[in-house]
mmCIF file of N, CA and C in Angstrom:
data_model
loop_
_atom_site.group_PDB
_atom_site.id
_atom_site.type_symbol
_atom_site.label_atom_id
_atom_site.label_comp_id
_atom_site.label_asym_id
_atom_site.label_seq_id
_atom_site.Cartn_x
_atom_site.Cartn_y
_atom_site.Cartn_z
ATOM 1 N N ARG Q 1 -241.588 -45.094 -49.376
ATOM 2 C CA ARG Q 1 -241.630 -44.044 -48.524
ATOM 3 C C ARG Q 1 -240.459 -43.164 -48.735
ATOM 4 N N THR Q 2 -240.392 -41.857 -48.865
ATOM 5 C CA THR Q 2 -239.352 -40.992 -49.111
ATOM 6 C C THR Q 2 -239.159 -40.044 -47.903
ATOM 7 N N PRO Q 3 -237.889 -40.001 -47.509
ATOM 8 C CA PRO Q 3 -237.620 -39.071 -46.184
ATOM 9 C C PRO Q 3 -237.811 -37.763 -46.548
ATOM 10 N N PHE Q 4 -237.885 -37.385 -47.923
ATOM 11 C CA PHE Q 4 -237.891 -35.738 -48.266
ATOM 12 C C PHE Q 4 -239.080 -35.550 -48.838
ATOM 13 N N VAL Q 5 -239.480 -34.142 -49.055
ATOM 14 C CA VAL Q 5 -240.499 -33.808 -49.821
ATOM 15 C C VAL Q 5 -240.279 -32.472 -50.484
ATOM 16 N N LEU Q 6 -240.625 -32.304 -51.863
ATOM 17 C CA LEU Q 6 -240.403 -31.221 -52.505
ATOM 18 C C LEU Q 6 -241.744 -30.404 -52.630
ATOM 19 N N VAL Q 7 -241.852 -29.334 -52.281
ATOM 20 C CA VAL Q 7 -243.173 -28.378 -52.252
ATOM 21 C C VAL Q 7 -242.675 -27.585 -53.536
ATOM 22 N N HIS Q 8 -243.559 -27.765 -54.531
ATOM 23 C CA HIS Q 8 -243.277 -26.907 -55.786
ATOM 24 C C HIS Q 8 -244.538 -26.045 -56.099
ATOM 25 N N GLN Q 9 -244.382 -24.932 -56.347
ATOM 26 C CA GLN Q 9 -245.435 -23.988 -56.683
ATOM 27 C C GLN Q 9 -245.605 -24.242 -58.152
ATOM 28 N N HIS Q 10 -247.003 -24.382 -58.539
ATOM 29 C CA HIS Q 10 -247.505 -24.651 -59.916
ATOM 30 C C HIS Q 10 -246.820 -23.569 -60.966
ATOM 31 N N ASP Q 11 -246.688 -22.428 -60.588
ATOM 32 C CA ASP Q 11 -246.385 -21.200 -61.600
ATOM 33 C C ASP Q 11 -244.883 -20.893 -61.508
ATOM 34 N N LEU Q 12 -244.089 -21.783 -60.918
ATOM 35 C CA LEU Q 12 -242.547 -21.442 -61.124
ATOM 36 C C LEU Q 12 -241.988 -22.737 -61.599
ATOM 37 N N GLU Q 13 -240.916 -22.404 -62.413
ATOM 38 C CA GLU Q 13 -240.110 -23.544 -62.826
ATOM 39 C C GLU Q 13 -238.693 -23.567 -62.626
ATOM 40 N N PHE Q 14 -237.994 -24.595 -62.724
ATOM 41 C CA PHE Q 14 -236.678 -24.835 -62.441
ATOM 42 C C PHE Q 14 -235.891 -24.266 -63.731
ATOM 43 N N MET Q 15 -235.158 -23.206 -63.591
ATOM 44 C CA MET Q 15 -234.433 -22.650 -64.700
ATOM 45 C C MET Q 15 -232.956 -23.029 -64.815
ATOM 46 N N PHE Q 16 -232.342 -23.682 -63.655
ATOM 47 C CA PHE Q 16 -231.105 -24.267 -63.749
ATOM 48 C C PHE Q 16 -231.064 -25.223 -62.689
ATOM 49 N N ASP Q 17 -229.964 -26.113 -62.806
ATOM 50 C CA ASP Q 17 -229.686 -27.084 -61.833
ATOM 51 C C ASP Q 17 -229.208 -26.517 -60.444
ATOM 52 N N PHE Q 18 -229.990 -26.792 -59.627
ATOM 53 C CA PHE Q 18 -229.780 -26.202 -58.175
ATOM 54 C C PHE Q 18 -228.917 -27.290 -57.141
ATOM 55 N N GLY Q 19 -228.621 -28.336 -57.747
ATOM 56 C CA GLY Q 19 -227.803 -29.226 -56.923
ATOM 57 C C GLY Q 19 -228.561 -30.098 -55.920
ATOM 58 N N LEU Q 20 -229.673 -30.809 -56.490
ATOM 59 C CA LEU Q 20 -230.529 -31.612 -55.639
ATOM 60 C C LEU Q 20 -229.837 -32.448 -54.801
ATOM 61 N N GLY Q 21 -228.773 -33.263 -55.317
ATOM 62 C CA GLY Q 21 -228.118 -34.257 -54.541
ATOM 63 C C GLY Q 21 -227.445 -33.546 -53.388
ATOM 64 N N ARG Q 22 -226.764 -32.320 -53.391
ATOM 65 C CA ARG Q 22 -226.171 -31.568 -52.239
ATOM 66 C C ARG Q 22 -227.221 -31.184 -51.329
ATOM 67 N N VAL Q 23 -228.400 -30.758 -51.741
ATOM 68 C CA VAL Q 23 -229.443 -30.337 -50.852
ATOM 69 C C VAL Q 23 -229.833 -31.497 -49.982
ATOM 70 N N LEU Q 24 -229.986 -32.698 -50.746
ATOM 71 C CA LEU Q 24 -230.501 -33.866 -49.952
ATOM 72 C C LEU Q 24 -229.496 -34.165 -48.880
ATOM 73 N N ASP Q 25 -228.242 -34.061 -49.169
ATOM 74 C CA ASP Q 25 -227.046 -34.436 -48.358
ATOM 75 C C ASP Q 25 -227.181 -33.327 -47.145
ATOM 76 N N ALA Q 26 -227.314 -32.293 -47.459
ATOM 77 C CA ALA Q 26 -227.205 -31.345 -46.452
ATOM 78 C C ALA Q 26 -228.527 -31.590 -45.519
ATOM 79 N N LEU Q 27 -229.530 -31.626 -46.054
ATOM 80 C CA LEU Q 27 -230.842 -32.144 -45.118
ATOM 81 C C LEU Q 27 -230.596 -33.246 -44.474
ATOM 82 N N GLY Q 28 -229.952 -34.306 -44.731
ATOM 83 C CA GLY Q 28 -229.869 -35.655 -44.131
ATOM 84 C C GLY Q 28 -228.642 -35.663 -43.290
ATOM 85 N N ASP Q 29 -227.870 -34.572 -43.206
ATOM 86 C CA ASP Q 29 -226.697 -34.504 -42.271
ATOM 87 C C ASP Q 29 -226.963 -33.973 -40.929
ATOM 88 N N ASP Q 30 -226.972 -34.834 -39.922
ATOM 89 C CA ASP Q 30 -227.331 -34.274 -38.619
ATOM 90 C C ASP Q 30 -226.239 -33.486 -38.060
ATOM 91 N N GLU Q 31 -225.039 -33.228 -38.534
ATOM 92 C CA GLU Q 31 -223.935 -32.413 -38.131
ATOM 93 C C GLU Q 31 -224.381 -30.942 -38.342
ATOM 94 N N ASN Q 32 -225.395 -30.670 -39.030
ATOM 95 C CA ASN Q 32 -225.639 -29.198 -39.365
ATOM 96 C C ASN Q 32 -227.139 -29.095 -38.902
ATOM 97 N N ASP Q 33 -227.565 -27.652 -38.784
ATOM 98 C CA ASP Q 33 -229.020 -27.371 -38.456
ATOM 99 C C ASP Q 33 -229.861 -27.058 -39.711
ATOM 100 N N VAL Q 34 -229.529 -27.509 -40.829
ATOM 101 C CA VAL Q 34 -230.351 -27.500 -42.010
ATOM 102 C C VAL Q 34 -231.546 -28.328 -42.039
ATOM 103 N N LYS Q 35 -232.661 -27.758 -42.033
ATOM 104 C CA LYS Q 35 -233.953 -28.439 -42.121
ATOM 105 C C LYS Q 35 -234.922 -28.076 -43.329
ATOM 106 N N TYR Q 36 -234.478 -27.111 -43.861
ATOM 107 C CA TYR Q 36 -235.343 -26.561 -45.091
ATOM 108 C C TYR Q 36 -234.522 -25.802 -45.916
ATOM 109 N N VAL Q 37 -234.770 -26.040 -47.232
ATOM 110 C CA VAL Q 37 -233.974 -25.413 -48.324
ATOM 111 C C VAL Q 37 -235.164 -24.820 -49.183
ATOM 112 N N GLY Q 38 -235.067 -23.495 -49.308
ATOM 113 C CA GLY Q 38 -236.092 -22.771 -50.198
ATOM 114 C C GLY Q 38 -235.368 -22.510 -51.475
ATOM 115 N N MET Q 39 -235.804 -22.589 -52.583
ATOM 116 C CA MET Q 39 -235.244 -22.302 -53.866
ATOM 117 C C MET Q 39 -235.308 -20.623 -53.963
ATOM 118 N N PRO Q 40 -234.270 -20.183 -54.652
ATOM 119 C CA PRO Q 40 -234.066 -18.817 -54.830
ATOM 120 C C PRO Q 40 -235.150 -18.141 -55.781
ATOM 121 N N LEU Q 41 -235.572 -16.949 -55.239
ATOM 122 C CA LEU Q 41 -236.542 -16.127 -56.118
ATOM 123 C C LEU Q 41 -236.043 -14.785 -56.239
ATOM 124 N N LEU Q 42 -236.219 -13.909 -57.124
ATOM 125 C CA LEU Q 42 -235.870 -12.660 -57.261
ATOM 126 C C LEU Q 42 -236.010 -11.812 -55.981
ATOM 127 N N VAL Q 43 -237.261 -12.071 -55.252
ATOM 128 C CA VAL Q 43 -237.597 -11.211 -54.190
ATOM 129 C C VAL Q 43 -236.616 -11.792 -52.870
ATOM 130 N N ASN Q 44 -235.997 -12.846 -52.997
ATOM 131 C CA ASN Q 44 -235.046 -13.094 -51.800
ATOM 132 C C ASN Q 44 -233.570 -13.457 -51.943
ATOM 133 N N LEU Q 45 -233.306 -12.801 -53.084
ATOM 134 C CA LEU Q 45 -231.986 -12.816 -53.419
ATOM 135 C C LEU Q 45 -231.090 -12.085 -52.545
ATOM 136 N N HIS Q 46 -231.484 -11.163 -51.951
ATOM 137 C CA HIS Q 46 -230.841 -10.167 -50.893
ATOM 138 C C HIS Q 46 -231.548 -10.474 -49.477
ATOM 139 N N TYR Q 47 -231.822 -11.724 -49.094
ATOM 140 C CA TYR Q 47 -232.418 -11.950 -47.920
ATOM 141 C C TYR Q 47 -231.823 -11.420 -46.631
ATOM 142 N N GLU Q 48 -230.391 -11.279 -46.521
ATOM 143 C CA GLU Q 48 -229.750 -10.731 -45.387
ATOM 144 C C GLU Q 48 -230.315 -9.442 -45.157
ATOM 145 N N ALA Q 49 -230.224 -8.570 -46.122
ATOM 146 C CA ALA Q 49 -230.787 -7.116 -46.118
ATOM 147 C C ALA Q 49 -232.188 -7.130 -45.712
ATOM 148 N N ILE Q 50 -232.974 -7.961 -46.341
ATOM 149 C CA ILE Q 50 -234.664 -8.018 -46.157
ATOM 150 C C ILE Q 50 -234.898 -8.188 -44.623
ATOM 151 N N ALA Q 51 -234.083 -9.469 -44.146
ATOM 152 C CA ALA Q 51 -234.415 -9.671 -42.894
ATOM 153 C C ALA Q 51 -234.027 -8.511 -41.715
ATOM 154 N N TRP Q 52 -232.858 -7.803 -42.003
ATOM 155 C CA TRP Q 52 -232.390 -6.848 -41.215
ATOM 156 C C TRP Q 52 -233.455 -5.528 -41.278
ATOM 157 N N GLN Q 53 -233.578 -5.090 -42.529
ATOM 158 C CA GLN Q 53 -234.317 -3.985 -42.735
ATOM 159 C C GLN Q 53 -235.774 -4.074 -42.263
ATOM 160 N N HIS Q 54 -236.457 -5.216 -42.707
ATOM 161 C CA HIS Q 54 -237.977 -5.215 -42.308
ATOM 162 C C HIS Q 54 -238.226 -5.988 -40.907
ATOM 163 N N HIS Q 55 -237.231 -6.630 -40.576
ATOM 164 C CA HIS Q 55 -237.550 -7.320 -39.128
ATOM 165 C C HIS Q 55 -236.551 -7.370 -38.115
ATOM 166 N N GLY Q 56 -235.577 -6.546 -38.383
ATOM 167 C CA GLY Q 56 -234.445 -6.307 -37.393
ATOM 168 C C GLY Q 56 -233.679 -7.365 -36.929
ATOM 169 N N VAL Q 57 -233.458 -8.509 -37.841
ATOM 170 C CA VAL Q 57 -232.919 -9.749 -37.522
ATOM 171 C C VAL Q 57 -231.733 -9.902 -38.387
ATOM 172 N N ARG Q 58 -230.560 -10.080 -37.989
ATOM 173 C CA ARG Q 58 -229.300 -10.420 -38.627
ATOM 174 C C ARG Q 58 -229.109 -11.759 -39.085
ATOM 175 N N VAL Q 59 -229.152 -12.139 -40.179
ATOM 176 C CA VAL Q 59 -228.732 -13.577 -40.812
ATOM 177 C C VAL Q 59 -227.644 -13.425 -41.633
ATOM 178 N N GLN Q 60 -226.828 -14.443 -41.653
ATOM 179 C CA GLN Q 60 -225.719 -14.600 -42.481
ATOM 180 C C GLN Q 60 -225.444 -15.766 -43.288
ATOM 181 N N GLU Q 61 -224.942 -15.325 -44.535
ATOM 182 C CA GLU Q 61 -225.004 -16.483 -45.434
ATOM 183 C C GLU Q 61 -223.940 -17.563 -44.976
ATOM 184 N N MET Q 62 -224.011 -18.893 -45.171
ATOM 185 C CA MET Q 62 -223.181 -20.030 -44.756
ATOM 186 C C MET Q 62 -223.008 -20.836 -45.841
ATOM 187 N N THR Q 63 -221.910 -21.566 -45.901
ATOM 188 C CA THR Q 63 -221.648 -22.652 -46.920
ATOM 189 C C THR Q 63 -221.693 -23.891 -46.231
ATOM 190 N N ILE Q 64 -222.511 -24.820 -46.641
ATOM 191 C CA ILE Q 64 -222.794 -26.239 -46.327
ATOM 192 C C ILE Q 64 -222.723 -27.295 -47.402
ATOM 193 N N GLY Q 65 -221.797 -28.085 -47.501
ATOM 194 C CA GLY Q 65 -221.792 -28.938 -48.480
ATOM 195 C C GLY Q 65 -221.658 -28.405 -49.934
ATOM 196 N N GLY Q 66 -220.998 -27.262 -50.044
ATOM 197 C CA GLY Q 66 -220.844 -26.634 -51.208
ATOM 198 C C GLY Q 66 -222.195 -25.762 -51.603
ATOM 199 N N LEU Q 67 -223.197 -25.628 -50.750
ATOM 200 C CA LEU Q 67 -224.289 -24.802 -51.077
ATOM 201 C C LEU Q 67 -224.249 -23.683 -50.235
ATOM 202 N N ARG Q 68 -224.648 -22.569 -50.850
ATOM 203 C CA ARG Q 68 -224.575 -21.049 -50.210
ATOM 204 C C ARG Q 68 -226.097 -21.068 -49.709
ATOM 205 N N LEU Q 69 -226.100 -21.079 -48.332
ATOM 206 C CA LEU Q 69 -227.457 -21.141 -47.605
ATOM 207 C C LEU Q 69 -227.453 -19.891 -46.810
ATOM 208 N N VAL Q 70 -228.709 -19.295 -46.478
ATOM 209 C CA VAL Q 70 -229.090 -18.121 -45.603
ATOM 210 C C VAL Q 70 -230.064 -18.626 -44.817
ATOM 211 N N PRO Q 71 -230.007 -18.580 -43.419
ATOM 212 C CA PRO Q 71 -231.059 -18.923 -42.677
ATOM 213 C C PRO Q 71 -232.356 -17.958 -42.770
ATOM 214 N N VAL Q 72 -233.535 -18.631 -42.723
ATOM 215 C CA VAL Q 72 -234.583 -17.670 -42.846
ATOM 216 C C VAL Q 72 -235.355 -17.565 -41.555
ATOM 217 N N ILE Q 73 -236.117 -16.532 -41.364
ATOM 218 C CA ILE Q 73 -236.699 -16.232 -40.156
ATOM 219 C C ILE Q 73 -238.382 -16.510 -40.296
ATOM 220 N N PHE Q 74 -238.701 -16.918 -41.378
ATOM 221 C CA PHE Q 74 -240.085 -17.222 -41.843
ATOM 222 C C PHE Q 74 -240.082 -18.366 -42.644
ATOM 223 N N TRP Q 75 -241.250 -19.261 -42.535
ATOM 224 C CA TRP Q 75 -241.400 -20.463 -43.319
ATOM 225 C C TRP Q 75 -242.059 -19.981 -44.594
ATOM 226 N N TYR Q 76 -241.426 -20.042 -45.670
ATOM 227 C CA TYR Q 76 -242.222 -19.606 -47.019
ATOM 228 C C TYR Q 76 -242.719 -20.845 -47.726
ATOM 229 N N ASP Q 77 -243.964 -20.749 -48.213
ATOM 230 C CA ASP Q 77 -244.588 -21.981 -48.807
ATOM 231 C C ASP Q 77 -244.120 -22.012 -50.294
ATOM 232 N N SER Q 78 -243.281 -21.063 -50.735
ATOM 233 C CA SER Q 78 -242.864 -21.255 -52.211
ATOM 234 C C SER Q 78 -241.912 -22.389 -52.315
ATOM 235 N N THR Q 79 -241.355 -22.706 -53.272
ATOM 236 C CA THR Q 79 -240.771 -23.994 -53.673
ATOM 237 C C THR Q 79 -239.751 -24.315 -52.686
ATOM 238 N N HIS Q 80 -239.804 -25.505 -51.840
ATOM 239 C CA HIS Q 80 -238.647 -25.700 -51.072
ATOM 240 C C HIS Q 80 -238.627 -27.229 -50.879
ATOM 241 N N ILE Q 81 -237.547 -27.642 -50.141
ATOM 242 C CA ILE Q 81 -237.450 -29.125 -49.767
ATOM 243 C C ILE Q 81 -237.141 -29.324 -48.341
ATOM 244 N N THR Q 82 -237.699 -30.194 -47.742
ATOM 245 C CA THR Q 82 -237.423 -30.472 -46.425
ATOM 246 C C THR Q 82 -237.944 -31.811 -46.012
ATOM 247 N N SER Q 83 -237.639 -32.316 -44.837
ATOM 248 C CA SER Q 83 -237.926 -33.810 -44.486
ATOM 249 C C SER Q 83 -239.396 -33.893 -44.112
ATOM 250 N N VAL Q 84 -239.934 -35.033 -44.502
ATOM 251 C CA VAL Q 84 -241.368 -35.469 -44.122
ATOM 252 C C VAL Q 84 -241.356 -35.378 -42.557
ATOM 253 N N GLU Q 85 -240.355 -35.837 -41.920
ATOM 254 C CA GLU Q 85 -240.264 -35.881 -40.507
ATOM 255 C C GLU Q 85 -240.367 -34.404 -39.837
ATOM 256 N N HIS Q 86 -239.767 -33.251 -40.609
ATOM 257 C CA HIS Q 86 -239.861 -31.883 -40.086
ATOM 258 C C HIS Q 86 -241.215 -31.367 -40.287
ATOM 259 N N TYR Q 87 -241.887 -31.746 -41.313
ATOM 260 C CA TYR Q 87 -243.302 -31.470 -41.421
ATOM 261 C C TYR Q 87 -244.201 -31.773 -40.405
ATOM 262 N N ARG Q 88 -243.948 -33.255 -40.127
ATOM 263 C CA ARG Q 88 -244.633 -34.049 -39.105
ATOM 264 C C ARG Q 88 -244.602 -33.449 -37.623
ATOM 265 N N THR Q 89 -243.205 -33.242 -37.281
ATOM 266 C CA THR Q 89 -243.091 -32.775 -35.916
ATOM 267 C C THR Q 89 -243.141 -31.355 -35.717
ATOM 268 N N LEU Q 90 -242.776 -30.602 -36.690
ATOM 269 C CA LEU Q 90 -242.594 -29.096 -36.404
ATOM 270 C C LEU Q 90 -243.924 -28.406 -37.029
ATOM 271 N N VAL Q 91 -244.223 -28.430 -38.428
ATOM 272 C CA VAL Q 91 -244.983 -27.795 -38.932
ATOM 273 C C VAL Q 91 -246.518 -28.357 -38.697
ATOM 274 N N PHE Q 92 -246.800 -29.559 -38.674
ATOM 275 C CA PHE Q 92 -247.967 -30.288 -38.352
ATOM 276 C C PHE Q 92 -247.995 -30.956 -37.022
ATOM 277 N N GLY Q 93 -247.027 -30.454 -35.977
ATOM 278 C CA GLY Q 93 -246.804 -31.237 -34.948
ATOM 279 C C GLY Q 93 -248.128 -30.966 -33.786
ATOM 280 N N PRO Q 94 -248.046 -31.513 -32.703
ATOM 281 C CA PRO Q 94 -249.131 -31.535 -31.805
ATOM 282 C C PRO Q 94 -249.527 -30.221 -31.283
ATOM 283 N N ASN Q 95 -248.690 -29.117 -31.217
ATOM 284 C CA ASN Q 95 -248.915 -27.879 -30.804
ATOM 285 C C ASN Q 95 -249.459 -27.021 -31.956
ATOM 286 N N GLU Q 96 -249.296 -27.388 -33.188
ATOM 287 C CA GLU Q 96 -249.695 -26.475 -34.236
ATOM 288 C C GLU Q 96 -251.151 -26.724 -34.543
ATOM 289 N N PRO Q 97 -251.737 -25.571 -34.643
ATOM 290 C CA PRO Q 97 -253.421 -25.654 -34.885
ATOM 291 C C PRO Q 97 -253.593 -25.388 -36.304
ATOM 292 N N TYR Q 98 -253.043 -26.311 -37.143
ATOM 293 C CA TYR Q 98 -253.186 -26.247 -38.749
ATOM 294 C C TYR Q 98 -254.357 -26.977 -39.057
ATOM 295 N N ARG Q 99 -255.045 -26.377 -39.986
ATOM 296 C CA ARG Q 99 -256.356 -26.872 -40.576
ATOM 297 C C ARG Q 99 -256.337 -27.038 -41.947
ATOM 298 N N PRO Q 100 -256.748 -27.995 -42.527
ATOM 299 C CA PRO Q 100 -256.724 -28.178 -44.156
ATOM 300 C C PRO Q 100 -257.418 -26.930 -44.730
ATOM 301 N N GLY Q 101 -256.590 -26.479 -45.603
ATOM 302 C CA GLY Q 101 -257.200 -25.197 -46.278
ATOM 303 C C GLY Q 101 -256.220 -24.056 -45.955
ATOM 304 N N ASN Q 102 -255.633 -24.168 -44.735
ATOM 305 C CA ASN Q 102 -254.658 -22.958 -44.098
ATOM 306 C C ASN Q 102 -253.376 -23.027 -44.872
ATOM 307 N N PHE Q 103 -252.579 -21.989 -45.081
ATOM 308 C CA PHE Q 103 -251.485 -21.854 -45.657
ATOM 309 C C PHE Q 103 -250.426 -21.842 -44.776
ATOM 310 N N VAL Q 104 -249.472 -22.852 -44.601
ATOM 311 C CA VAL Q 104 -248.363 -22.794 -43.600
ATOM 312 C C VAL Q 104 -247.604 -21.466 -43.375
ATOM 313 N N GLU Q 105 -247.355 -20.916 -44.462
ATOM 314 C CA GLU Q 105 -246.638 -19.514 -44.305
ATOM 315 C C GLU Q 105 -247.609 -18.488 -43.550
ATOM 316 N N GLU Q 106 -248.982 -18.604 -43.463
ATOM 317 C CA GLU Q 106 -249.693 -17.523 -42.728
ATOM 318 C C GLU Q 106 -250.042 -18.163 -41.588
ATOM 319 N N THR Q 107 -249.694 -19.253 -41.093
ATOM 320 C CA THR Q 107 -249.981 -19.720 -39.784
ATOM 321 C C THR Q 107 -248.759 -20.056 -39.003
ATOM 322 N N PHE Q 108 -248.047 -21.014 -39.242
ATOM 323 C CA PHE Q 108 -246.783 -21.435 -38.670
ATOM 324 C C PHE Q 108 -245.611 -20.366 -39.031
ATOM 325 N N GLY Q 109 -245.618 -19.894 -40.298
ATOM 326 C CA GLY Q 109 -244.640 -19.020 -40.591
ATOM 327 C C GLY Q 109 -244.721 -17.778 -39.864
ATOM 328 N N ILE Q 110 -245.799 -17.308 -39.720
ATOM 329 C CA ILE Q 110 -246.016 -15.947 -38.745
ATOM 330 C C ILE Q 110 -245.644 -16.235 -37.293
ATOM 331 N N ARG Q 111 -245.988 -17.450 -36.747
ATOM 332 C CA ARG Q 111 -245.452 -17.787 -35.114
ATOM 333 C C ARG Q 111 -243.935 -17.895 -35.358
ATOM 334 N N GLN Q 112 -243.266 -18.539 -36.409
ATOM 335 C CA GLN Q 112 -241.922 -18.617 -36.363
ATOM 336 C C GLN Q 112 -241.258 -17.393 -36.502
ATOM 337 N N ARG Q 113 -241.725 -16.535 -37.287
ATOM 338 C CA ARG Q 113 -241.147 -15.129 -37.381
ATOM 339 C C ARG Q 113 -241.156 -14.390 -36.157
ATOM 340 N N ASN Q 114 -242.471 -14.467 -35.416
ATOM 341 C CA ASN Q 114 -242.553 -13.718 -34.230
ATOM 342 C C ASN Q 114 -241.713 -14.321 -33.246
ATOM 343 N N ASP Q 115 -241.522 -15.508 -33.145
ATOM 344 C CA ASP Q 115 -240.556 -16.201 -32.143
ATOM 345 C C ASP Q 115 -239.137 -15.891 -32.320
ATOM 346 N N THR Q 116 -238.820 -15.730 -33.645
ATOM 347 C CA THR Q 116 -237.386 -15.354 -33.947
ATOM 348 C C THR Q 116 -237.095 -13.889 -33.591
ATOM 349 N N MET Q 117 -237.927 -12.992 -34.103
ATOM 350 C CA MET Q 117 -238.047 -11.661 -33.476
ATOM 351 C C MET Q 117 -237.895 -11.202 -32.230
ATOM 352 N N ALA Q 118 -238.520 -12.129 -31.291
ATOM 353 C CA ALA Q 118 -238.560 -11.853 -30.044
ATOM 354 C C ALA Q 118 -237.536 -12.506 -29.277
ATOM 355 N N ASN Q 119 -237.077 -13.798 -29.645
ATOM 356 C CA ASN Q 119 -235.914 -14.653 -28.969
ATOM 357 C C ASN Q 119 -234.636 -14.747 -29.948
ATOM 358 N N GLY Q 120 -234.548 -14.281 -31.134
ATOM 359 C CA GLY Q 120 -233.284 -14.409 -31.707
ATOM 360 C C GLY Q 120 -233.159 -15.630 -32.516
ATOM 361 N N MET Q 121 -232.299 -15.869 -33.432
ATOM 362 C CA MET Q 121 -232.173 -17.059 -34.388
ATOM 363 C C MET Q 121 -231.915 -18.101 -33.500
ATOM 364 N N GLU Q 122 -231.557 -18.200 -32.310
ATOM 365 C CA GLU Q 122 -231.474 -19.361 -31.566
ATOM 366 C C GLU Q 122 -232.593 -20.042 -31.216
ATOM 367 N N ALA Q 123 -233.790 -19.365 -31.289
ATOM 368 C CA ALA Q 123 -235.093 -19.712 -30.691
ATOM 369 C C ALA Q 123 -235.581 -21.053 -31.318
#
């Protein structure tokens, strides 16, 4: 059994080394709040501006374990790494009405974004 999962979109490829070891270290470190690491895409390279302009939420880049990370207000189904436990307890948790065939981005992700917009990043 592995503690982590990589969700990889079939039509995307890794073009450079993104530091898998550092990502897993950050995800496994209980001293930070990192639970999900999405791979960069052209559409999210300026996520700080997107979060503010489209959703009115300010997010700020931080450096953890040598990684430059930006908190997201929405769960993206695109290529990402997280823990199996995070999926089990949060995404597929007892209060999540997920059904096979649903997209996490369109169910949990929307609820996550709405909660963040209503209650801030600390929600």
